[in-house]
Short mmCIF file of C-alpha atoms in Angstrom, two decimals:
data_model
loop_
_atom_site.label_atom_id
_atom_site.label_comp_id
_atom_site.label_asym_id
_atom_site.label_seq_id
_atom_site.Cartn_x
_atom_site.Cartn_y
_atom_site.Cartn_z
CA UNK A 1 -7.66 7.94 -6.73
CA UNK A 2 -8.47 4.33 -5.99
CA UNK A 3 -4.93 2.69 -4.38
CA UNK A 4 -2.82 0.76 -6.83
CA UNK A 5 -3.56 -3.42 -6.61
CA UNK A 6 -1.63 -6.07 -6.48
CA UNK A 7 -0.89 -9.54 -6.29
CA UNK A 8 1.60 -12.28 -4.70
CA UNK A 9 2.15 -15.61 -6.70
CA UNK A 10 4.47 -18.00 -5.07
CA UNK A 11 6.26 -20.99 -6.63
CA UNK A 12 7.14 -24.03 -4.93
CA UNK A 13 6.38 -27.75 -4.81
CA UNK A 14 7.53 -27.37 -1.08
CA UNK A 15 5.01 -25.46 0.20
CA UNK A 16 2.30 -27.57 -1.62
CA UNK A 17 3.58 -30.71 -0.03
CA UNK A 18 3.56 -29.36 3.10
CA UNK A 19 6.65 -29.96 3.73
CA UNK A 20 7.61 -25.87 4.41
CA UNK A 21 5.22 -23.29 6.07
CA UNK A 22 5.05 -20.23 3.63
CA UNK A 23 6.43 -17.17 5.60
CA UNK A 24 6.99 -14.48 2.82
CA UNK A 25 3.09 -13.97 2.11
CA UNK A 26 2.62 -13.10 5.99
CA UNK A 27 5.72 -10.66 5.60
CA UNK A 28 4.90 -8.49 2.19
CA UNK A 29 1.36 -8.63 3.01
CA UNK A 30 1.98 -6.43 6.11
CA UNK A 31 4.14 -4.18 4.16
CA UNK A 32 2.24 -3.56 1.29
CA UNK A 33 -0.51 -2.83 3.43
CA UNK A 34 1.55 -0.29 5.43
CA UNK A 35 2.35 1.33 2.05
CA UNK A 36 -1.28 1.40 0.80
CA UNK A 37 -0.68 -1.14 -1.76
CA UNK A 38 -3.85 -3.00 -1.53
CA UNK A 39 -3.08 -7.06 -2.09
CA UNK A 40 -5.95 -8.68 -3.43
CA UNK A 41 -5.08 -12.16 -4.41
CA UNK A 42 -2.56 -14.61 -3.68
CA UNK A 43 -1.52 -17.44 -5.10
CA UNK A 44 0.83 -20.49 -4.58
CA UNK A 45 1.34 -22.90 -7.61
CA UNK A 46 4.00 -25.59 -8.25
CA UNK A 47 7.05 -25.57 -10.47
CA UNK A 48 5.61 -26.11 -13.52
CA UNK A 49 6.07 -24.38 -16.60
CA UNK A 50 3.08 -23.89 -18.19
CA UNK A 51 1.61 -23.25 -14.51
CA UNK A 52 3.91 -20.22 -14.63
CA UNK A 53 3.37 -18.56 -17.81
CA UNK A 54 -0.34 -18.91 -16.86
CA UNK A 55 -0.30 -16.86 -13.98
CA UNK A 56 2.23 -14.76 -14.43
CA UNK A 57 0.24 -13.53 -17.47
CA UNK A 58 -3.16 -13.59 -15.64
CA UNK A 59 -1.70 -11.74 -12.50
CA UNK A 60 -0.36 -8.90 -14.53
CA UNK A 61 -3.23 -8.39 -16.48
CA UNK A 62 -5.68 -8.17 -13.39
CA UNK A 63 -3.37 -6.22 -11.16
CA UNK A 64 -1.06 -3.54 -11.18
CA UNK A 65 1.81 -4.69 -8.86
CA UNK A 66 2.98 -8.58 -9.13
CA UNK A 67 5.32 -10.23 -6.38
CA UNK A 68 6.56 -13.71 -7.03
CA UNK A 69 8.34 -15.58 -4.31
CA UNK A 70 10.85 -18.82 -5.27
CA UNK A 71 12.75 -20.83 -7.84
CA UNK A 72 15.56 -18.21 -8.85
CA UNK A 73 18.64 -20.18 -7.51
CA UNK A 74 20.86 -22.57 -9.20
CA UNK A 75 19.57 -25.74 -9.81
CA UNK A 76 17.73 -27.44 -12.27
CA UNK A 77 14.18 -26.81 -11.02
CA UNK A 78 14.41 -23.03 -10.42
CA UNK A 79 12.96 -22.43 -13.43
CA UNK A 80 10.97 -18.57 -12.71
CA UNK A 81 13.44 -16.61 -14.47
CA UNK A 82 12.86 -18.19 -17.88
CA UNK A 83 8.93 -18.38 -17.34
CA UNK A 84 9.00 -14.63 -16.42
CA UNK A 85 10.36 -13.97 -19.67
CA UNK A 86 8.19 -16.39 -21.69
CA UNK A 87 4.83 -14.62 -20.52
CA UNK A 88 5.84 -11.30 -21.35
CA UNK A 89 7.48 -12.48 -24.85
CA UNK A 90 11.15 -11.50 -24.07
CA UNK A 91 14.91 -12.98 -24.85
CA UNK A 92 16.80 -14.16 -21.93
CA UNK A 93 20.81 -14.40 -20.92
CA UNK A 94 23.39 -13.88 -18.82
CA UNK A 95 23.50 -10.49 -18.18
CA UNK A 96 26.70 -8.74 -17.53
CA UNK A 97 25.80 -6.23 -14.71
CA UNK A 98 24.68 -9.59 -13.03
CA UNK A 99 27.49 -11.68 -13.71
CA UNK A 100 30.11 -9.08 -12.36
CA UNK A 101 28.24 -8.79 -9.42
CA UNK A 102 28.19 -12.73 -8.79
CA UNK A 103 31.80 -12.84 -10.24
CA UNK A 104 33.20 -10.33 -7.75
CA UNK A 105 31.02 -12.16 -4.15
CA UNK A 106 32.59 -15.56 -5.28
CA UNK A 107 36.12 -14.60 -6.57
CA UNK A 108 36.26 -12.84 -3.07
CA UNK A 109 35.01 -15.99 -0.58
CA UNK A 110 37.84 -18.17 -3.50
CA UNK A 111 34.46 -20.41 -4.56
CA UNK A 112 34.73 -20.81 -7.88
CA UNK A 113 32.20 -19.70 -10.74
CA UNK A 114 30.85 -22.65 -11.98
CA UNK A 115 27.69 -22.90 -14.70
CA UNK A 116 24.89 -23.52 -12.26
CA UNK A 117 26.33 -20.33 -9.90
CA UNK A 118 26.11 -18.72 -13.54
CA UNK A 119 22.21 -19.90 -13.52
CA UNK A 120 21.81 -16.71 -11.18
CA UNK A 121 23.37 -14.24 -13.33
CA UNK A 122 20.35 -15.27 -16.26
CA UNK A 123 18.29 -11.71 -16.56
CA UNK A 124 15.29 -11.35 -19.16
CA UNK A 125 16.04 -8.57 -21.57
CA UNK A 126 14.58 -5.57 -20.80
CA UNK A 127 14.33 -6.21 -16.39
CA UNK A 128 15.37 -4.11 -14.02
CA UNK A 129 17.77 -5.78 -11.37
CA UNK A 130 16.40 -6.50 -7.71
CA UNK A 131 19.71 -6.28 -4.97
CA UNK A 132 19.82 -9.07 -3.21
CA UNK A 133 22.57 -7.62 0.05
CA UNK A 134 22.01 -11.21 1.87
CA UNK A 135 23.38 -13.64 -0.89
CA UNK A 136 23.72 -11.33 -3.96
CA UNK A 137 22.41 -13.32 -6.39
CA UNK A 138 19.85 -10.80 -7.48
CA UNK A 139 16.04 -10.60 -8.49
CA UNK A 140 14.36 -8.47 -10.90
CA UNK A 141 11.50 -6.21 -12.22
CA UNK A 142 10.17 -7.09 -15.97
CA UNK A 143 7.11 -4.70 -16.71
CA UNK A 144 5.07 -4.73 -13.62
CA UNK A 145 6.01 -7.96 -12.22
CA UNK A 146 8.65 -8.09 -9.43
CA UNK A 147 10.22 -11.62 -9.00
CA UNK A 148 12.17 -12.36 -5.92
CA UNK A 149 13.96 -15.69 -4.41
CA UNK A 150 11.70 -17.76 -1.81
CA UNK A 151 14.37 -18.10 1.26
CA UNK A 152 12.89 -15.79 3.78
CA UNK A 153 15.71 -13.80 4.67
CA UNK A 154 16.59 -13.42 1.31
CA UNK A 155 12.85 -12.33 0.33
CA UNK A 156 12.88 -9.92 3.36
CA UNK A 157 15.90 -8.34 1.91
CA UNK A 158 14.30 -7.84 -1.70
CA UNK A 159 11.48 -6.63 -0.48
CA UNK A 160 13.16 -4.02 1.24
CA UNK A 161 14.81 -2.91 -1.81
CA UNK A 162 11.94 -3.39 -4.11
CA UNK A 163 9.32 -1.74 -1.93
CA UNK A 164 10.70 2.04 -1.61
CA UNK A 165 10.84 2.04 -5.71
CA UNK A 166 6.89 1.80 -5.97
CA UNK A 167 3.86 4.15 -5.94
CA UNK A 168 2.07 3.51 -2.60
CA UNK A 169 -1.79 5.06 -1.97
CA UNK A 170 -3.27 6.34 1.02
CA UNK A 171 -2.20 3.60 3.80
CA UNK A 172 -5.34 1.44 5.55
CA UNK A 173 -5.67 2.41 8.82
CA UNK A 174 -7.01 -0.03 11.48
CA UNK A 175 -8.24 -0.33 15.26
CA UNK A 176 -9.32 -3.05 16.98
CA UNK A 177 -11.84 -3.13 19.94
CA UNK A 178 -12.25 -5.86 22.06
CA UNK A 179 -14.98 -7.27 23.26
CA UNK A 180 -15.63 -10.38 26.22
CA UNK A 181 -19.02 -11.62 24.47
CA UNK A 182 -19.03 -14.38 21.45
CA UNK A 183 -19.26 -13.67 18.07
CA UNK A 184 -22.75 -14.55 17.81
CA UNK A 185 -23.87 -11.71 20.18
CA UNK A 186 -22.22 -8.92 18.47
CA UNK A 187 -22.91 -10.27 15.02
CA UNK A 188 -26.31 -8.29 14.50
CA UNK A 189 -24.81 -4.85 15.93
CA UNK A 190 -21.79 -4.94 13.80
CA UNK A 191 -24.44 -6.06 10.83
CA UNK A 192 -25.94 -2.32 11.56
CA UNK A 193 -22.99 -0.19 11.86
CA UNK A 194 -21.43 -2.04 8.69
CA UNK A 195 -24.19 -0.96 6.84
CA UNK A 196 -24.05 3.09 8.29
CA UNK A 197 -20.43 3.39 7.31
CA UNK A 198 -19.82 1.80 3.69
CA UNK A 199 -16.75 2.97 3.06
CA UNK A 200 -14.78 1.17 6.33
CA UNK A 201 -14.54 -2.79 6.43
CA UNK A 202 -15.00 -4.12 9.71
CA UNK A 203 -13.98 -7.45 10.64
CA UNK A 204 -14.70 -9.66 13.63
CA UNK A 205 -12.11 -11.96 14.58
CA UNK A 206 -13.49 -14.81 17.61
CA UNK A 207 -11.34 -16.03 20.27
CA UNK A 208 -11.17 -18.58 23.31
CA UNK A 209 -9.67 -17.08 26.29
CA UNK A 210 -9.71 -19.42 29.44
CA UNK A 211 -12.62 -20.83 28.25
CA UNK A 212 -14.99 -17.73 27.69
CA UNK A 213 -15.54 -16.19 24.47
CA UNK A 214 -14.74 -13.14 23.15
CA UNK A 215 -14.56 -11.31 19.58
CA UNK A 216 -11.88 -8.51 18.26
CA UNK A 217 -13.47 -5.98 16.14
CA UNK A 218 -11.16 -4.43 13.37
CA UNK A 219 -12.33 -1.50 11.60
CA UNK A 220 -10.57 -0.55 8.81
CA UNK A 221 -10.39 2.15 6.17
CA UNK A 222 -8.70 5.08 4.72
CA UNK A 223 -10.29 7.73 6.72
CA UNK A 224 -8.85 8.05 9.77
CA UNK A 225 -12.16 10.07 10.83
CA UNK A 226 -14.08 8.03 9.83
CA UNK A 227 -12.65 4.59 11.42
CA UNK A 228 -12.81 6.68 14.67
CA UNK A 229 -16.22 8.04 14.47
CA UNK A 230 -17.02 4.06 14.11
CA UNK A 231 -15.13 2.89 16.53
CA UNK A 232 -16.64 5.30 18.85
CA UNK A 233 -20.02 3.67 17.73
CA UNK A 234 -19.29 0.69 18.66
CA UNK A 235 -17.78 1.18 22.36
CA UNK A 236 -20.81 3.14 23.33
CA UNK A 237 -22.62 -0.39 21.96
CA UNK A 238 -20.26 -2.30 24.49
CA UNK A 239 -19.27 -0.31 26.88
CA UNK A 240 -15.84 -1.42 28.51
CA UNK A 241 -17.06 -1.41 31.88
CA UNK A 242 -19.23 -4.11 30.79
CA UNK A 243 -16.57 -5.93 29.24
CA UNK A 244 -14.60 -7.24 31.70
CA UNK B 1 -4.32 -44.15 -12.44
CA UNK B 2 -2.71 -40.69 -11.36
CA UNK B 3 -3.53 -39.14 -7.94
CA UNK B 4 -7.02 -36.39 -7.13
CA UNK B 5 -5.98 -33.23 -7.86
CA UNK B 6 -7.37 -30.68 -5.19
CA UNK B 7 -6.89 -26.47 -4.96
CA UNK B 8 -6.94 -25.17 -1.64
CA UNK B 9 -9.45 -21.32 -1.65
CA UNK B 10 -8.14 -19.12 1.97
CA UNK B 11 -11.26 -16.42 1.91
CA UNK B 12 -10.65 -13.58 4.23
CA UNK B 13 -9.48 -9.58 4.08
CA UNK B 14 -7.68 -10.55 7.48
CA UNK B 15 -4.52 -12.64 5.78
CA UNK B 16 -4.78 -9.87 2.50
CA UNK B 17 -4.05 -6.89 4.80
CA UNK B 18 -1.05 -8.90 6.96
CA UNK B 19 -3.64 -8.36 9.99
CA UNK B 20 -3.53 -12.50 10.37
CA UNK B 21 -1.11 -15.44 9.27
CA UNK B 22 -2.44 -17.85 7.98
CA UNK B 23 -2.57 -21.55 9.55
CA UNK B 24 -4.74 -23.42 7.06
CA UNK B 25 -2.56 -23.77 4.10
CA UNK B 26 0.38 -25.70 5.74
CA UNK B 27 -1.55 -27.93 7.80
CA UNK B 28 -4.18 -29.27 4.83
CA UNK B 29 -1.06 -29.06 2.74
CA UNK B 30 0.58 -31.53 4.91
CA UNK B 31 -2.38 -34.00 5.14
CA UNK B 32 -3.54 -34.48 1.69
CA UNK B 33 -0.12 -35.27 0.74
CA UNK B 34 -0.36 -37.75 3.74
CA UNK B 35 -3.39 -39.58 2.58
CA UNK B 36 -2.31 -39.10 -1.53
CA UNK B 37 -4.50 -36.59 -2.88
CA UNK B 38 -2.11 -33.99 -4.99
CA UNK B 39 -2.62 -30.08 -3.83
CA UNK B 40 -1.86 -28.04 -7.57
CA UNK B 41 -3.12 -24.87 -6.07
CA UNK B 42 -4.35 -22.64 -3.31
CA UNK B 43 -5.54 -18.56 -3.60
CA UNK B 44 -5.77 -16.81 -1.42
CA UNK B 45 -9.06 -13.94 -1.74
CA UNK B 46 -10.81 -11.17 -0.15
CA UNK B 47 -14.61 -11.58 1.23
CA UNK B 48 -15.75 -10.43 -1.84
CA UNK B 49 -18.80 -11.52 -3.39
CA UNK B 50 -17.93 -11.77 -7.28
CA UNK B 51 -14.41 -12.80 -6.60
CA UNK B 52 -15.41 -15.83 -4.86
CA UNK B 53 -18.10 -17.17 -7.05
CA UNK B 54 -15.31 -16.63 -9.89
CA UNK B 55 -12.88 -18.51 -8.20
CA UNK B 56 -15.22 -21.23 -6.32
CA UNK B 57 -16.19 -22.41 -10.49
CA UNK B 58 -12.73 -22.28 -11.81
CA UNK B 59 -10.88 -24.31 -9.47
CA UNK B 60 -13.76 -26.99 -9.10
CA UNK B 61 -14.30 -26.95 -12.82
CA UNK B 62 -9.80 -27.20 -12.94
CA UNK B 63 -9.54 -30.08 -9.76
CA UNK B 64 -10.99 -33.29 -8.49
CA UNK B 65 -11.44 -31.46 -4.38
CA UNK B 66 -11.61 -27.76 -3.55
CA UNK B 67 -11.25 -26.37 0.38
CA UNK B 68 -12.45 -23.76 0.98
CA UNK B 69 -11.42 -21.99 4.51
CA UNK B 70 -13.07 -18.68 6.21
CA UNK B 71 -16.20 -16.89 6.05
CA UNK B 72 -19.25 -19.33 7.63
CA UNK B 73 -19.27 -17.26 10.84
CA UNK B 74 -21.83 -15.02 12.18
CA UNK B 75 -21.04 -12.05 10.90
CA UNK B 76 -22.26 -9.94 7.59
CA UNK B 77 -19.24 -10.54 5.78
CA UNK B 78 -19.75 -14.38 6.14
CA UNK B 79 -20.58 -14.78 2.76
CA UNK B 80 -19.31 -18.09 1.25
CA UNK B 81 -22.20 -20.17 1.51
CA UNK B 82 -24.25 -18.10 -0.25
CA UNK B 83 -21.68 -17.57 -2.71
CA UNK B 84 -20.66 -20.97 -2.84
CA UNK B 85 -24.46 -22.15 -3.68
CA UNK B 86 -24.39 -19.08 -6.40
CA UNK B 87 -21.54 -20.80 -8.02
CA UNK B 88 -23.20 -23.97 -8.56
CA UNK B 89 -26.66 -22.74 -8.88
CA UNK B 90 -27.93 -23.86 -5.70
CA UNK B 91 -30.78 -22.04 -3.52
CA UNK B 92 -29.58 -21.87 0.38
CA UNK B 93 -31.68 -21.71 3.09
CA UNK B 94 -31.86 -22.19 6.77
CA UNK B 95 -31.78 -26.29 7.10
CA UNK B 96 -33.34 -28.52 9.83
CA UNK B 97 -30.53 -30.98 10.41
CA UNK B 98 -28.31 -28.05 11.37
CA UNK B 99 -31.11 -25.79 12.88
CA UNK B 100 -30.94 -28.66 15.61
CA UNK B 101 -27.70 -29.31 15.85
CA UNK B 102 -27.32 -25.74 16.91
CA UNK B 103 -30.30 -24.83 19.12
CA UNK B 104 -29.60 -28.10 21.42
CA UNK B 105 -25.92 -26.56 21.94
CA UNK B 106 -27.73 -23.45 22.51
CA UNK B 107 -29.57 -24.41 24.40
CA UNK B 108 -27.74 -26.79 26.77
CA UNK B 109 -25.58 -23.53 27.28
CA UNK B 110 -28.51 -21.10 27.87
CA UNK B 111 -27.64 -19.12 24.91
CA UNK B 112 -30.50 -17.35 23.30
CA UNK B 113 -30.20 -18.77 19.27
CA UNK B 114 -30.84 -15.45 17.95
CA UNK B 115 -30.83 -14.31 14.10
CA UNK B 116 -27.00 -14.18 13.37
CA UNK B 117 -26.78 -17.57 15.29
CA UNK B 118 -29.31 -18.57 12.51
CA UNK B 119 -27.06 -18.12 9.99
CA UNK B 120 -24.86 -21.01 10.63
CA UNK B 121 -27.47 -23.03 9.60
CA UNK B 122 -27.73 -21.73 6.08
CA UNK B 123 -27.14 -24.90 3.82
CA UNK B 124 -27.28 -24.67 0.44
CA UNK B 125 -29.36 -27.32 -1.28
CA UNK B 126 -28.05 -31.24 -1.80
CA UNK B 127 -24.84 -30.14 0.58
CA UNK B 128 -23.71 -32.88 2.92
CA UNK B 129 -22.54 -31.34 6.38
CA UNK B 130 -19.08 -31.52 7.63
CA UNK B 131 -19.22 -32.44 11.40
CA UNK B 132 -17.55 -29.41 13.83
CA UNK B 133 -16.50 -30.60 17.07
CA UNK B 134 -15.02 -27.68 18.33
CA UNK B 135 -18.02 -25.05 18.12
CA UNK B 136 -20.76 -27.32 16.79
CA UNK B 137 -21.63 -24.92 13.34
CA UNK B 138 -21.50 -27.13 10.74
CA UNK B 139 -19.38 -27.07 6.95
CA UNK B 140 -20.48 -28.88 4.32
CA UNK B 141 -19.90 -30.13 1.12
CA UNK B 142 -21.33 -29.30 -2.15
CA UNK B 143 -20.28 -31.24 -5.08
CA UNK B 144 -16.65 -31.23 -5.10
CA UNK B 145 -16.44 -28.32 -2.97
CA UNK B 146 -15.84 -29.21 0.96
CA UNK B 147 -16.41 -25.63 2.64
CA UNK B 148 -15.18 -25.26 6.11
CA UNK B 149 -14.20 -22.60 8.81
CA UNK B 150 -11.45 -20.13 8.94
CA UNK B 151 -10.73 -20.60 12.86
CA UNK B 152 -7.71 -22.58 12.82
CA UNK B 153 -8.41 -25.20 15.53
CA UNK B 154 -12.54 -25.73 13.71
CA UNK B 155 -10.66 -25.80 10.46
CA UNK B 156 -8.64 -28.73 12.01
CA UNK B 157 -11.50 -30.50 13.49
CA UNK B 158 -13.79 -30.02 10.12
CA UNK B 159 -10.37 -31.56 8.09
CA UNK B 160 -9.85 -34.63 10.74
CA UNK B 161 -13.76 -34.86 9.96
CA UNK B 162 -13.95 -34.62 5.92
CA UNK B 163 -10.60 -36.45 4.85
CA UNK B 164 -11.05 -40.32 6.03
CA UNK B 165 -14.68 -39.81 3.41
CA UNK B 166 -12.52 -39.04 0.29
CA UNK B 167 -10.86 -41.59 -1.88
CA UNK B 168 -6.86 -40.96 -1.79
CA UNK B 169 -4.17 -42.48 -3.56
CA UNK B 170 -0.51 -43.13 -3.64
CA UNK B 171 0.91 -41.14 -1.06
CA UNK B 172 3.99 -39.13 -2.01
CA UNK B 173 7.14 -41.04 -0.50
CA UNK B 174 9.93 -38.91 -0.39
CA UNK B 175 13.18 -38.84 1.87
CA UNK B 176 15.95 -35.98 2.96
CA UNK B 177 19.62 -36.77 2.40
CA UNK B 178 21.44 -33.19 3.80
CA UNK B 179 24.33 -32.11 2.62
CA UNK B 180 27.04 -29.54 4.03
CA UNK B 181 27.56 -27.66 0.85
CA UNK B 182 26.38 -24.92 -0.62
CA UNK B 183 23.22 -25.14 -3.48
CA UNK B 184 25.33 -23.99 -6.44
CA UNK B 185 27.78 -26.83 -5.58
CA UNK B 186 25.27 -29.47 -5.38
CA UNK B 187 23.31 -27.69 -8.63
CA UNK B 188 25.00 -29.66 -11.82
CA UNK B 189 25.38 -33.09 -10.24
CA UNK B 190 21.90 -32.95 -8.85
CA UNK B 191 20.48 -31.80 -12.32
CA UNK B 192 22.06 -34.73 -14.08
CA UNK B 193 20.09 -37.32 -11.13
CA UNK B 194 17.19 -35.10 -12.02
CA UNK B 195 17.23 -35.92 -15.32
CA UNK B 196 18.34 -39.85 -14.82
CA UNK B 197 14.56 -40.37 -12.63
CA UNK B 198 12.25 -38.32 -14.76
CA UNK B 199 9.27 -39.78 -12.11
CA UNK B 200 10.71 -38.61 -9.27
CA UNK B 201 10.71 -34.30 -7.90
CA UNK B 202 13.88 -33.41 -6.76
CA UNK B 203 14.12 -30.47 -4.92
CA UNK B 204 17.19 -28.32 -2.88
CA UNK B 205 16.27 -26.49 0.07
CA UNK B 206 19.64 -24.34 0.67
CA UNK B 207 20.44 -23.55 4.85
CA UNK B 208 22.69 -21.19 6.60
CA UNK B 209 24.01 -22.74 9.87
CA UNK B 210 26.78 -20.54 12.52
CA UNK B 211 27.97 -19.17 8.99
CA UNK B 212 28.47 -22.17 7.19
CA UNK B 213 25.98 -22.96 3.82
CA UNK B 214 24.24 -26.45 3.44
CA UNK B 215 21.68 -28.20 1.39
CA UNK B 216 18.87 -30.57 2.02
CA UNK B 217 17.96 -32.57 -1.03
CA UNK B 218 14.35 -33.68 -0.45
CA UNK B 219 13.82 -36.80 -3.45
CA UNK B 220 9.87 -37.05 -3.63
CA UNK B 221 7.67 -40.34 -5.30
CA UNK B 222 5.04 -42.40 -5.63
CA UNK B 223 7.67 -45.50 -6.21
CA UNK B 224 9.52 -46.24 -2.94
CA UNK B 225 12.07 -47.74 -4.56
CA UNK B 226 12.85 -45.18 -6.98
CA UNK B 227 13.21 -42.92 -3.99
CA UNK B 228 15.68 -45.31 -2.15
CA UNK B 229 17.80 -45.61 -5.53
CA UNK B 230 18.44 -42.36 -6.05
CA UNK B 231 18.83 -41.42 -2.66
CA UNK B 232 21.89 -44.21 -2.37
CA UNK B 233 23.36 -42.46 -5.86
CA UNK B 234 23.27 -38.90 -4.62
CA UNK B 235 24.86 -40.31 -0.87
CA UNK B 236 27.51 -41.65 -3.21
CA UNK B 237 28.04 -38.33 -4.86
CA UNK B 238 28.39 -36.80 -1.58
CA UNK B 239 29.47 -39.03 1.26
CA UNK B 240 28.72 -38.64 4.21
CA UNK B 241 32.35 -38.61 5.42
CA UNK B 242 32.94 -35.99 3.29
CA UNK B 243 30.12 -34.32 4.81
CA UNK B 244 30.56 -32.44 8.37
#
């Protein structure tokens, strides 16, 4: 059985300005690989409406697994929530479960509970609440779509909630080799043993180390014998001894 | 007359699978909203054949500029300038501009220019090539579609290269005014500003600092002015004084 698919959107004028580095796609890529959720596509888009309902509806028609990252907080451009619920044709509100659990983190720091801290507690019908142990405010699961606040630490702590819910596959297993020659030297080798062993995916990464040249090979695949058997392959191609 | 619009397409299995973050994204990001040319978009995609073709047509049929970044190496999975000539119905085939360009570096290194070398120099047809500094292989554009490599430090040399030959326009202007309260404090009276400068983006970036919860207001526009206004009102709904 092929490994289920899915897809990251995240939403955020500040990351298409440039003005913040993205960190969450680096973070739940890793972990959905180590889970054997294979990520195909990501996208970032800004916080527009329409933008929203677009993709959210495209992404969870194409993939099994959505992951959206940003605009759940309280102010007036954190508008994911409502868009969530506008692509998959559902009511939204203040949901109760949500606001006690808001209720009780601010009645107990004395802050009090005003309407855009109430923002938070807005839930489409039908969702499945996200916990949220850094901040509370929490994030949620509407059909297959899994939406989750853009602060890093915040994300991190979602995903670790989120993440031992789902149906992983069989994990991708790497190894890299290294070799001291340039890309363009091992290109035609790799070509060959790419072609012998369809089923792995084998990537060749370049560096610059002190000046010389050098290329990481990463074979990867969900045959563990396999990946070796290539791997194998390709040392005896570059021996180590001749590799600095 | 509004802004280009561009989409920013990140090919590569390497940032899908968590094996690499990405670079690319925030430093383009940053410089097209330096020189005024609005970023709606970027996707991230896997080396796959269909998947970019697909995406190569939408986003240069959706924006005025498309990057691409990734995939012009060497190797067999370099695929995107054959893919990107597919997309716009262009043949590709080695071409003698960069043929040259790359056997005199060759050469002048006494490297033999052997058949994945070759590659490089696949140009589609009517593509104009981007110059590479760094490693001498060439991008190019095709249409609307400026297709460069993944390497972060060519991808920087290929965007210093590209970027002074487009047209911008008014750069976004925008200015930080912090704040050492929490987000759902600043929420309401920032939504009301919000609403007062319909031109201008107003987003809160929330911070946790030894413990205690702050907000940077970023106010973002084409109209300096309208930036400086509306900074001065939201420094006189939180003053400074008030303010750490």
């Amino acid at each position: 059985m092929p490994n289920p698919t899915a897809a990251i959107l995240i939403i955020g004028d500040e990351i298409l300005s440039g003005r913040t580095r993205d960190a969450n796609m680096y973070l739940l890529a890793g972990e959905l690989t180590r889970i054997g959720i294979d990520l195909k596509e990501v996208r970032v888009i800004s916080d527009d409406r329409n933008a929203i309902v677009t993709t959210v509806r495209a992404l969870s028609d194409a993939y099994d697994h959505v992951f959206t990252s940003g605009g759940i907080g309280p102010t007036h451009d954190d508008i994911t929530a409502d868009c969530v619920a506008e692509a998959f044709g559902r009511s939204i509100g203040v949901r109760d479960d949500a606001r006690a659990l808001l209720g009780a983190h601010y009645e107990a720091r004395g802050v009090e509970f005003n309407e855009a801290r109430m923002r938070m507690a807005r839930i489409p019908e039908g969702a499945t609440l996200i916990e949220n142990p850094v901040s509370i405010a929490p994030g949620f699961s509407l059909e297959n779509t899994h939406v989750m606040a853009g602060v890093p630490n915040v994300f991190a702590a979602m995903v670790a909630s989120i993440l031992p819910t789902l149906t992983g596959g069989k994990p991708l297993l790497s190894q890299t080799y290294r070799i001291n020659r340039p890309e363009s030297t091992v290109a035609e080798p790799l070509g060959i043993l790419a072609q012998k062993y369809p089923a792995l995916s084998m990537g060749s990464y370049p560096f610059a180390n002190n000046g010389a040249f050098g290329t990481n090979i990463v074979i990867r695949g969900q045959d563990g014998a396999k990946v070796d058997a290539a791997i194998l392959e390709l040392a005896a191609l570059f021996p180590a001894h001749e590799n600095g």
